[in-house]
Short mmCIF file of C-alpha atoms and ligand atoms in Angstrom, two decimals:
data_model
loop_
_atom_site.label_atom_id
_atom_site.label_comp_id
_atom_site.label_asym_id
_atom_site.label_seq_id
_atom_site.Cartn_x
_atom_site.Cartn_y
_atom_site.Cartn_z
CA UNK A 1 -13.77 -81.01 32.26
CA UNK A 2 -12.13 -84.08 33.08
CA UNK A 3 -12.74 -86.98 30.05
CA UNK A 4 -15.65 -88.61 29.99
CA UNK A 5 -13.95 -92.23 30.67
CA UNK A 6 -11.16 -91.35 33.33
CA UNK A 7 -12.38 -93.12 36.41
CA UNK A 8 -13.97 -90.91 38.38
CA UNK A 9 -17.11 -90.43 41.14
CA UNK A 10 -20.21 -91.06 38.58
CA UNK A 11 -21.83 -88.85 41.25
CA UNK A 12 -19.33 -85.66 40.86
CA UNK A 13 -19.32 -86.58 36.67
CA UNK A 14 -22.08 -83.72 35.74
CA UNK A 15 -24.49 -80.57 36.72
CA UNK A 16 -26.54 -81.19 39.89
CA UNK A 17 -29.52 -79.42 40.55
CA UNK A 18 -31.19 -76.58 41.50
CA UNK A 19 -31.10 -75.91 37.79
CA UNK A 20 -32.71 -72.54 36.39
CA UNK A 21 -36.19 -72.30 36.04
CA UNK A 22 -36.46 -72.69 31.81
CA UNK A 23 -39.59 -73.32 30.67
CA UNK A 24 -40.17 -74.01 26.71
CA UNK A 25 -43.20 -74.59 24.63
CA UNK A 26 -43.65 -77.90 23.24
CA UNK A 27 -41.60 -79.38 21.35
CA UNK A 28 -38.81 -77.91 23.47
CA UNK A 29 -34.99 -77.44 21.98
CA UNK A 30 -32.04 -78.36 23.24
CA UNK A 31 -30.33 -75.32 22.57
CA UNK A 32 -31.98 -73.23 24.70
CA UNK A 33 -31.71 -75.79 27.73
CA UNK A 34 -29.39 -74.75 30.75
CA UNK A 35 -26.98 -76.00 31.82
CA UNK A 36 -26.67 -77.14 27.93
CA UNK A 37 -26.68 -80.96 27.71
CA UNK A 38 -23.50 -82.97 26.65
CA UNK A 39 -24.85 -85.58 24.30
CA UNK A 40 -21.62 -86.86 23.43
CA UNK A 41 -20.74 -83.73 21.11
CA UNK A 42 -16.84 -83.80 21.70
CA UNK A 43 -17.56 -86.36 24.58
CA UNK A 44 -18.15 -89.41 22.53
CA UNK A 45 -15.64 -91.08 21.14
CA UNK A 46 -16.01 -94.41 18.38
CA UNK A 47 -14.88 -97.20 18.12
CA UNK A 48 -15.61 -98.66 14.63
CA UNK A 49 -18.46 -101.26 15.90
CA UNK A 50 -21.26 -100.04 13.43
CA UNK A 51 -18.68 -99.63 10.39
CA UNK A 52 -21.15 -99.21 7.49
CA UNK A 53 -24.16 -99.48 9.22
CA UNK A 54 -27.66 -97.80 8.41
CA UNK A 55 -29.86 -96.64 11.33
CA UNK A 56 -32.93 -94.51 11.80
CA UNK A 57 -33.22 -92.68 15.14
CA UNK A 58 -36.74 -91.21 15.69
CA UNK A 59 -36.14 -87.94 17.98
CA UNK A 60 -32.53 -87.63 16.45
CA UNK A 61 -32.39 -83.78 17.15
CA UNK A 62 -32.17 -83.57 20.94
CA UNK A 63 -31.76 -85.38 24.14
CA UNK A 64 -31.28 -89.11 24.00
CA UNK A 65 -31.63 -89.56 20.44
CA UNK A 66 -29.29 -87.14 19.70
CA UNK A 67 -26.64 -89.09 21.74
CA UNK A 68 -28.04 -92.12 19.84
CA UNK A 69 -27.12 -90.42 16.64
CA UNK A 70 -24.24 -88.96 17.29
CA UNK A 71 -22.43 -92.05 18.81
CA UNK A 72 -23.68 -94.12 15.67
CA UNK A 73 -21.87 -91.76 13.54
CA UNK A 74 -18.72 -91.74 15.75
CA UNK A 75 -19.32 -95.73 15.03
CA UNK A 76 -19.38 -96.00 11.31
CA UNK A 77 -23.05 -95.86 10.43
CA UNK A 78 -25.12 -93.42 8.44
CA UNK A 79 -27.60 -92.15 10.26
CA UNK A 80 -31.40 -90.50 9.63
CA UNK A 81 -32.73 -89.04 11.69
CA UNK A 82 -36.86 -87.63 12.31
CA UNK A 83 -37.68 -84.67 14.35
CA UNK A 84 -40.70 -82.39 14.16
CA UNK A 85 -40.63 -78.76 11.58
CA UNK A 86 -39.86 -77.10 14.45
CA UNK A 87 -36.92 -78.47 15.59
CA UNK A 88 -34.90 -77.62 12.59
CA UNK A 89 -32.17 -75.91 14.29
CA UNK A 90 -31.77 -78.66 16.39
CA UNK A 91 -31.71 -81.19 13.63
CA UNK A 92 -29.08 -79.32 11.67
CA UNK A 93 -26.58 -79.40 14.66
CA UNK A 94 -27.45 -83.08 14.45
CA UNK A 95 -26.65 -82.98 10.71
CA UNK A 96 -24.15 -81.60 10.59
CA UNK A 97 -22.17 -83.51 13.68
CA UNK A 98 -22.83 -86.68 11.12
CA UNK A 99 -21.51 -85.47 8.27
CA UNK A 100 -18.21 -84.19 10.46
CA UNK A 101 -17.31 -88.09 11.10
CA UNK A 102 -17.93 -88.66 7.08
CA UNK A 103 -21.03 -90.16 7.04
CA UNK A 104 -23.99 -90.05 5.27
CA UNK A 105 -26.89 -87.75 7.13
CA UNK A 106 -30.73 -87.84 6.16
CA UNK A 107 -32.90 -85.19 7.84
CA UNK A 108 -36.62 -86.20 8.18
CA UNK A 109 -38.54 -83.45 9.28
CA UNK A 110 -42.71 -84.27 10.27
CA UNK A 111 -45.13 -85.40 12.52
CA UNK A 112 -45.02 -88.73 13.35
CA UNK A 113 -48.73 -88.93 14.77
CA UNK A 114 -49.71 -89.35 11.02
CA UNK A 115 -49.80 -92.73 9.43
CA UNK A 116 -49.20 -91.54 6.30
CA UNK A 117 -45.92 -89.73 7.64
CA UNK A 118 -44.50 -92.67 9.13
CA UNK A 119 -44.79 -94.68 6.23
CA UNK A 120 -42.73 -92.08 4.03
CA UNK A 121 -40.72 -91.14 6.52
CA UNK A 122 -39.38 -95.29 6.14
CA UNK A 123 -39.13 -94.88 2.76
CA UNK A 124 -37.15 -91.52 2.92
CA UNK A 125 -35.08 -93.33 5.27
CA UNK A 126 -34.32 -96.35 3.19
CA UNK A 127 -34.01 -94.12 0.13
CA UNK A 128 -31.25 -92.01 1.73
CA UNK A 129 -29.27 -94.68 3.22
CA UNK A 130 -29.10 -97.08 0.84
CA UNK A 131 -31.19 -99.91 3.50
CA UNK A 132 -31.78 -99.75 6.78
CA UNK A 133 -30.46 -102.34 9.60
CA UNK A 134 -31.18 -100.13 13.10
CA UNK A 135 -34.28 -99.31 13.98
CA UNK A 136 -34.37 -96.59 16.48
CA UNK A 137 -38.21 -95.82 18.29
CA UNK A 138 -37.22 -92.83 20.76
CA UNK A 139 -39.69 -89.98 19.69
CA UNK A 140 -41.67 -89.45 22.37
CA UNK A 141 -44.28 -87.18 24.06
CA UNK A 142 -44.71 -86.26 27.64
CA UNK A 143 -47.25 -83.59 29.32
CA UNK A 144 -47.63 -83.56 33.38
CA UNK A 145 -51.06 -82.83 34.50
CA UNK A 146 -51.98 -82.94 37.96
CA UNK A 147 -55.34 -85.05 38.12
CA UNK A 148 -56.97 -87.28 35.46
CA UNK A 149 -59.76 -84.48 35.30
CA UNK A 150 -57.66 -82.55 33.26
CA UNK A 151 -56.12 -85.37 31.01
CA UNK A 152 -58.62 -84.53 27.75
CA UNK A 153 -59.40 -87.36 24.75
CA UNK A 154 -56.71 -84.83 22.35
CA UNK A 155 -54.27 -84.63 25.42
CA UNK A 156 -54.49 -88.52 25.26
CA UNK A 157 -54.97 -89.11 21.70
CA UNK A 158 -51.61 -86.96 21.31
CA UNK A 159 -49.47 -89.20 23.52
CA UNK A 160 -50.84 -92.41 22.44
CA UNK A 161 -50.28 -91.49 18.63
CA UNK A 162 -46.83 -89.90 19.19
CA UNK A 163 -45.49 -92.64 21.69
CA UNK A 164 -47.76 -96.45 21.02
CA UNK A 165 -48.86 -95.79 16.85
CA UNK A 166 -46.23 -94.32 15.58
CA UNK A 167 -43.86 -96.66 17.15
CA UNK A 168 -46.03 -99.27 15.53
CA UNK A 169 -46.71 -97.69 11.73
CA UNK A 170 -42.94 -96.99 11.66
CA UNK A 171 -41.96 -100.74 12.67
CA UNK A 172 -44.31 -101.99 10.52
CA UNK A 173 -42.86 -100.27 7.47
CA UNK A 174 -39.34 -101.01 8.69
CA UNK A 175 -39.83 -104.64 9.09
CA UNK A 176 -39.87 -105.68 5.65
CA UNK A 177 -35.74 -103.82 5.32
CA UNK A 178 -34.38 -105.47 7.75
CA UNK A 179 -31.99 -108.17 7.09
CA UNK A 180 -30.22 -110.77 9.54
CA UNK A 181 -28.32 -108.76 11.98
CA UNK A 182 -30.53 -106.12 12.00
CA UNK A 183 -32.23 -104.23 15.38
CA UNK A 184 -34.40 -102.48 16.51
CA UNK A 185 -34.49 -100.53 19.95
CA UNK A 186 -37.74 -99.21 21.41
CA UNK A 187 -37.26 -96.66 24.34
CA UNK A 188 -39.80 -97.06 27.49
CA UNK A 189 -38.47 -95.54 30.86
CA UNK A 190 -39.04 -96.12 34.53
CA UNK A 191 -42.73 -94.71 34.21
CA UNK A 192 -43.32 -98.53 32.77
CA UNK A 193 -43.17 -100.17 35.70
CA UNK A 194 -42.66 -97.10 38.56
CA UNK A 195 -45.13 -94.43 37.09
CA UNK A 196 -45.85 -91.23 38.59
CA UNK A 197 -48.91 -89.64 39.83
CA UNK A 198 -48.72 -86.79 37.14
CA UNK A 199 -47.63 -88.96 34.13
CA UNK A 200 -51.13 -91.06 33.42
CA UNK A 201 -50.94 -91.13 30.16
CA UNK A 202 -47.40 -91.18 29.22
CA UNK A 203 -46.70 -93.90 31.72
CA UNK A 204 -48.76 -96.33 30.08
CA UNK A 205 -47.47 -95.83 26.54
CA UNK A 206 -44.24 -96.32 28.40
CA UNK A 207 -45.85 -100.16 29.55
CA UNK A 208 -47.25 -100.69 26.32
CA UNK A 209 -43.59 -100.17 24.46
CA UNK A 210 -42.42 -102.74 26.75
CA UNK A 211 -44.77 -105.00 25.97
CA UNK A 212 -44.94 -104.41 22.05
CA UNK A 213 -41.32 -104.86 21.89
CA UNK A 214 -40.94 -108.03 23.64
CA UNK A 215 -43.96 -109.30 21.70
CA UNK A 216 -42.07 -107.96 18.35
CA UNK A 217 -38.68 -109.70 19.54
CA UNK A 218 -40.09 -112.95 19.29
CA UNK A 219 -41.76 -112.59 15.86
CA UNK A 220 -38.70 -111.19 14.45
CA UNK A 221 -36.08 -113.50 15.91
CA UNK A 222 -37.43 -115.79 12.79
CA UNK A 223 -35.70 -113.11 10.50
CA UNK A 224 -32.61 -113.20 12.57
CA UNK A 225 -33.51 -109.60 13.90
CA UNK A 226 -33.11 -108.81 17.82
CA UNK A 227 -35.16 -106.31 19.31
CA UNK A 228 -34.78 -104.79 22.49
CA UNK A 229 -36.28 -101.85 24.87
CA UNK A 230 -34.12 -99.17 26.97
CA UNK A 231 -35.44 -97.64 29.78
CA UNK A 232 -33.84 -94.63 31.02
CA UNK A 233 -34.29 -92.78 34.54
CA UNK A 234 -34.25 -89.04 34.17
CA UNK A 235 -31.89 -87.30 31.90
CA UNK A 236 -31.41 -84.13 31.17
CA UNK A 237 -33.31 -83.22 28.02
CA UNK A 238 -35.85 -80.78 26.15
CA UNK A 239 -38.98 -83.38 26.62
CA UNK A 240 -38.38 -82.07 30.63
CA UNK A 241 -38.25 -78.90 30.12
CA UNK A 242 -40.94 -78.59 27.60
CA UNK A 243 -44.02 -79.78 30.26
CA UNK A 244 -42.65 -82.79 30.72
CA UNK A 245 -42.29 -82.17 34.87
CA UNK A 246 -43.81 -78.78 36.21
CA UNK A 247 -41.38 -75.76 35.70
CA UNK A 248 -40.51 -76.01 39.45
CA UNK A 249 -39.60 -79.59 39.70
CA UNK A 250 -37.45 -78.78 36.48
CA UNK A 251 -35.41 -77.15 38.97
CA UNK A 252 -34.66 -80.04 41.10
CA UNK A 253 -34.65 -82.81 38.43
CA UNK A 254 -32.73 -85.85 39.03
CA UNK A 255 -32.09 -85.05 42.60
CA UNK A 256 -33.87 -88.00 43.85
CA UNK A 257 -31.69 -90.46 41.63
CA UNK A 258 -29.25 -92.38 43.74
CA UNK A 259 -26.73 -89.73 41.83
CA UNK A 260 -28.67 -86.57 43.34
CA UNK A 261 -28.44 -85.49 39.55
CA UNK A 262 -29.92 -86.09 36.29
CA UNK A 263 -28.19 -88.21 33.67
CA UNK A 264 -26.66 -86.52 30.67
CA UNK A 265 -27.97 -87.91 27.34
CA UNK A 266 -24.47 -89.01 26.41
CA UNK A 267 -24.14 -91.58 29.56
CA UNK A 268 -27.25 -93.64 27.94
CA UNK A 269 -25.73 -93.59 24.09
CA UNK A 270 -23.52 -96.56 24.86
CA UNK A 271 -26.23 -98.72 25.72
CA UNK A 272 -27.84 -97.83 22.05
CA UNK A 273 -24.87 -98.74 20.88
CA UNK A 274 -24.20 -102.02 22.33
CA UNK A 275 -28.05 -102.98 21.23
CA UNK A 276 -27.32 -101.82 17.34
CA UNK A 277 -24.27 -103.85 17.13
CA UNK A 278 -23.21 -107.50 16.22
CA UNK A 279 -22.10 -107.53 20.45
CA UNK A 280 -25.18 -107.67 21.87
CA UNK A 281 -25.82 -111.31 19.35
CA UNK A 282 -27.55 -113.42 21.75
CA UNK A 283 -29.54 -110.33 23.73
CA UNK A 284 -33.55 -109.93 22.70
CA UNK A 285 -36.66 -108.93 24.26
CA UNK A 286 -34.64 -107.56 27.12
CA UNK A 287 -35.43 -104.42 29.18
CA UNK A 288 -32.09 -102.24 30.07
CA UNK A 289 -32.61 -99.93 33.16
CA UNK A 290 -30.00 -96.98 32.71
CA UNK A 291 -31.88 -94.86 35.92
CA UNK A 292 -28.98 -93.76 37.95
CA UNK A 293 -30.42 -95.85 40.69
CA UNK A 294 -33.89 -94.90 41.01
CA UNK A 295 -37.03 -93.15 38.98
CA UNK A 296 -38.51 -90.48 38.12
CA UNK A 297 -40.22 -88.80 41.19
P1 LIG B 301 -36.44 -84.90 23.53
O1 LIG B 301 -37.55 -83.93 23.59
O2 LIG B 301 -35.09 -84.37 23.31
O3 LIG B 301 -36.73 -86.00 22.42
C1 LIG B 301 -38.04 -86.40 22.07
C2 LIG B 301 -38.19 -86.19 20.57
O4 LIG B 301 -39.44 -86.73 20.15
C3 LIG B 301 -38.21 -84.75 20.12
O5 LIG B 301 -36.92 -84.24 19.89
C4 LIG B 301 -39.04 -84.81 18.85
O6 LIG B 301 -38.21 -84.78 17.72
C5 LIG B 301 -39.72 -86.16 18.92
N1 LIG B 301 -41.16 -85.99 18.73
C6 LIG B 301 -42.09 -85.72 19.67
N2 LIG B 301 -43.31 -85.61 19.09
C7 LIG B 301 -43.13 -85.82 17.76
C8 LIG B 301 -44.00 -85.84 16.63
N3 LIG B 301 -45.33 -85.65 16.76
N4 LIG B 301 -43.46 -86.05 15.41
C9 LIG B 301 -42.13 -86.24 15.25
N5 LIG B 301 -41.25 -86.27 16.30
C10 LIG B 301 -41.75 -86.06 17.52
O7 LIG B 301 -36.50 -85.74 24.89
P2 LIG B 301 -35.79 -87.10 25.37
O8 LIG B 301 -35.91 -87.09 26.84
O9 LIG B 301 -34.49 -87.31 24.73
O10 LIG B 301 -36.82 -88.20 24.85
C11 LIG B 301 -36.44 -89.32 24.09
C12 LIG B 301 -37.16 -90.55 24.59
O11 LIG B 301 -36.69 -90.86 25.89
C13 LIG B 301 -38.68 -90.38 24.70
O12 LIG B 301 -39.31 -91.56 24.22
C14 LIG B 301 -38.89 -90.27 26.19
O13 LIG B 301 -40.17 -90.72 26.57
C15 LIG B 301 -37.79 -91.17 26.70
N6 LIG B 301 -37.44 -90.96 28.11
C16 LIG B 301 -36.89 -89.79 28.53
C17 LIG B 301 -36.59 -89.62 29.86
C18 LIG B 301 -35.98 -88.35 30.38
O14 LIG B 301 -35.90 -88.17 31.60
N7 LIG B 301 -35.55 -87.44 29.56
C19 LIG B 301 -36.86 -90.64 30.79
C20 LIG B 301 -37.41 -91.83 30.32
C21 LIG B 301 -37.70 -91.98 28.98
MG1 LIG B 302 -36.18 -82.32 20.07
#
């Protein structure tokens, strides 16, 4: 394949669809995803601008967090990441990609929808690393269902735990770590402020991180800490392929971007990147789009 950064049609870059029909149970992996996604595995390539650096990426495992984590590594820092039990084989590909550039890995394996979790799963963090000055928030739950008859209170209770509280019981206990130059990165999407039909529930967490974050950026400007929100389009991840679209419209995915393809987790790592580090000093509360021109259908 021709490199990553050789100028070249963004369009042409990656896989287009039709794609396979590949359903997974929830949470889905990333290994058994095809075409298999490139989250920057030999694609990414550092360049020293989080050199000793300590960040926690929720979601670390697979998909966009993944690329999160692996370009952090490739850029100095020591990374932990938190995934579910069941994505330990995932997580260990994760692990060990870290530990390959040198740096210090932390594996963090539970379920974020408890409290209690979150809290310890700071602390674990902190523990591991040594401190903690990036804040990752990328864990995140996503179910289609056709009609709002079938959205149940535990269907809804699952999503707003996984994607609104957590977010907030893991800030919360991050907070007090995190010195001057520090940030934190929530991750909304399109579904914010473009949601779809079959996304009720998941769009409006989406809204909600959008608005927590830019409510959180101007408390903790105070402390000399940014924080800022990415929203992708679609990319080409487990979350998908695991009921996050209908099996069939798996197939397609990404074909309405502007690109006629999904994005590939490694072409949204850069903008995680730029957010961690000392470059992005005078950018907070801000919303990056990285959609590929256009939504989710
Ligand atoms: P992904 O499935 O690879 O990552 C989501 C991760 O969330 C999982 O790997 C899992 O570790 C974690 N998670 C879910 N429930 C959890 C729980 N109860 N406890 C602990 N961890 C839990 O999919 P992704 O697409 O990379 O998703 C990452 C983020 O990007 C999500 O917030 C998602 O909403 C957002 N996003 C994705 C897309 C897309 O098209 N893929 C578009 C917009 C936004
Ligand atoms: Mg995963």
């Amino acid at each position: 394949m021709t490199d990553r950064l050789t100028m070249q049609d963004p369009r042409e870059q990656y896989a287009k669809p039709p794609f396979p029909k590949q359903p997974q149970p929830v949470p889905g992996l990333a290994a058994k995803m095809d075409p298999q996604p490139d989250h920057g595995e030999t694609s990414y390539k550092g360049s020293g601008r989080l050199a000793g650096r300590k960040a926690l990426v929720t979601g670390g495992d697979s998909g966009i967090g993944r690329a999160a984590a692996i370009a952090y590594a490739r850029e100095g820092a020591d990374v932990a990441i938190a995934y579910l039990p069941g994505e330990m084989t995932d997580a260990q590909d994760v692990i060990a990609l870290i530990e390959a550039e040198g740096r210090t890995a932390v594996a963090l394996p539970g379920d974020i929808t408890d409290e209690n979790w979150c809290k310890q799963l700071v602390a674990d963090a902190v523990a591991g690393l040594g401190g903690l000055d990036i804040l990752v928030i990328n864990a995140g739950h996503q179910q289609a269902r056709d009609s709002i008859a079938e959205v149940t209170s535990k269907d809804f209770d699952v999503t707003m735990k996984t994607n609104l509280y957590a977010m907030h019981w893991i800030t919360q206990a991050a907070v007090p770590h995190l010195k001057p130059g520090s940030a934190v990165i929530t991750t909304a999407s399109v579904q914010a402020y473009d949601p779809s039909a079959i996304l009720l529930d998941y769009a409006t967490t989406k809204a909600g991180i959008v608005a927590y974050t830019k409510a959180l950026a101007k408390q903790l400007i105070e402390k000399g800490v940014r924080a800022n929100v990415v929203a992708p389009g679609p990319f080409w991840t487990a979350l998908q392929a695991s009921g996050g679209q209908p099996p069939e419209k798996v197939m397609t995915f990404g074909e309405q971007s502007a690109f006629g393809r999904p994005g590939q987790p490694v072409e949204i790592a850069p903008v995680y990147v730029l957010l961690a580090s000392q470059e992005a000093s005078f950018t907070t509360g801000e919303v990056y789009g990285v959609t590929g021109g256009a939504g989710i259908a």
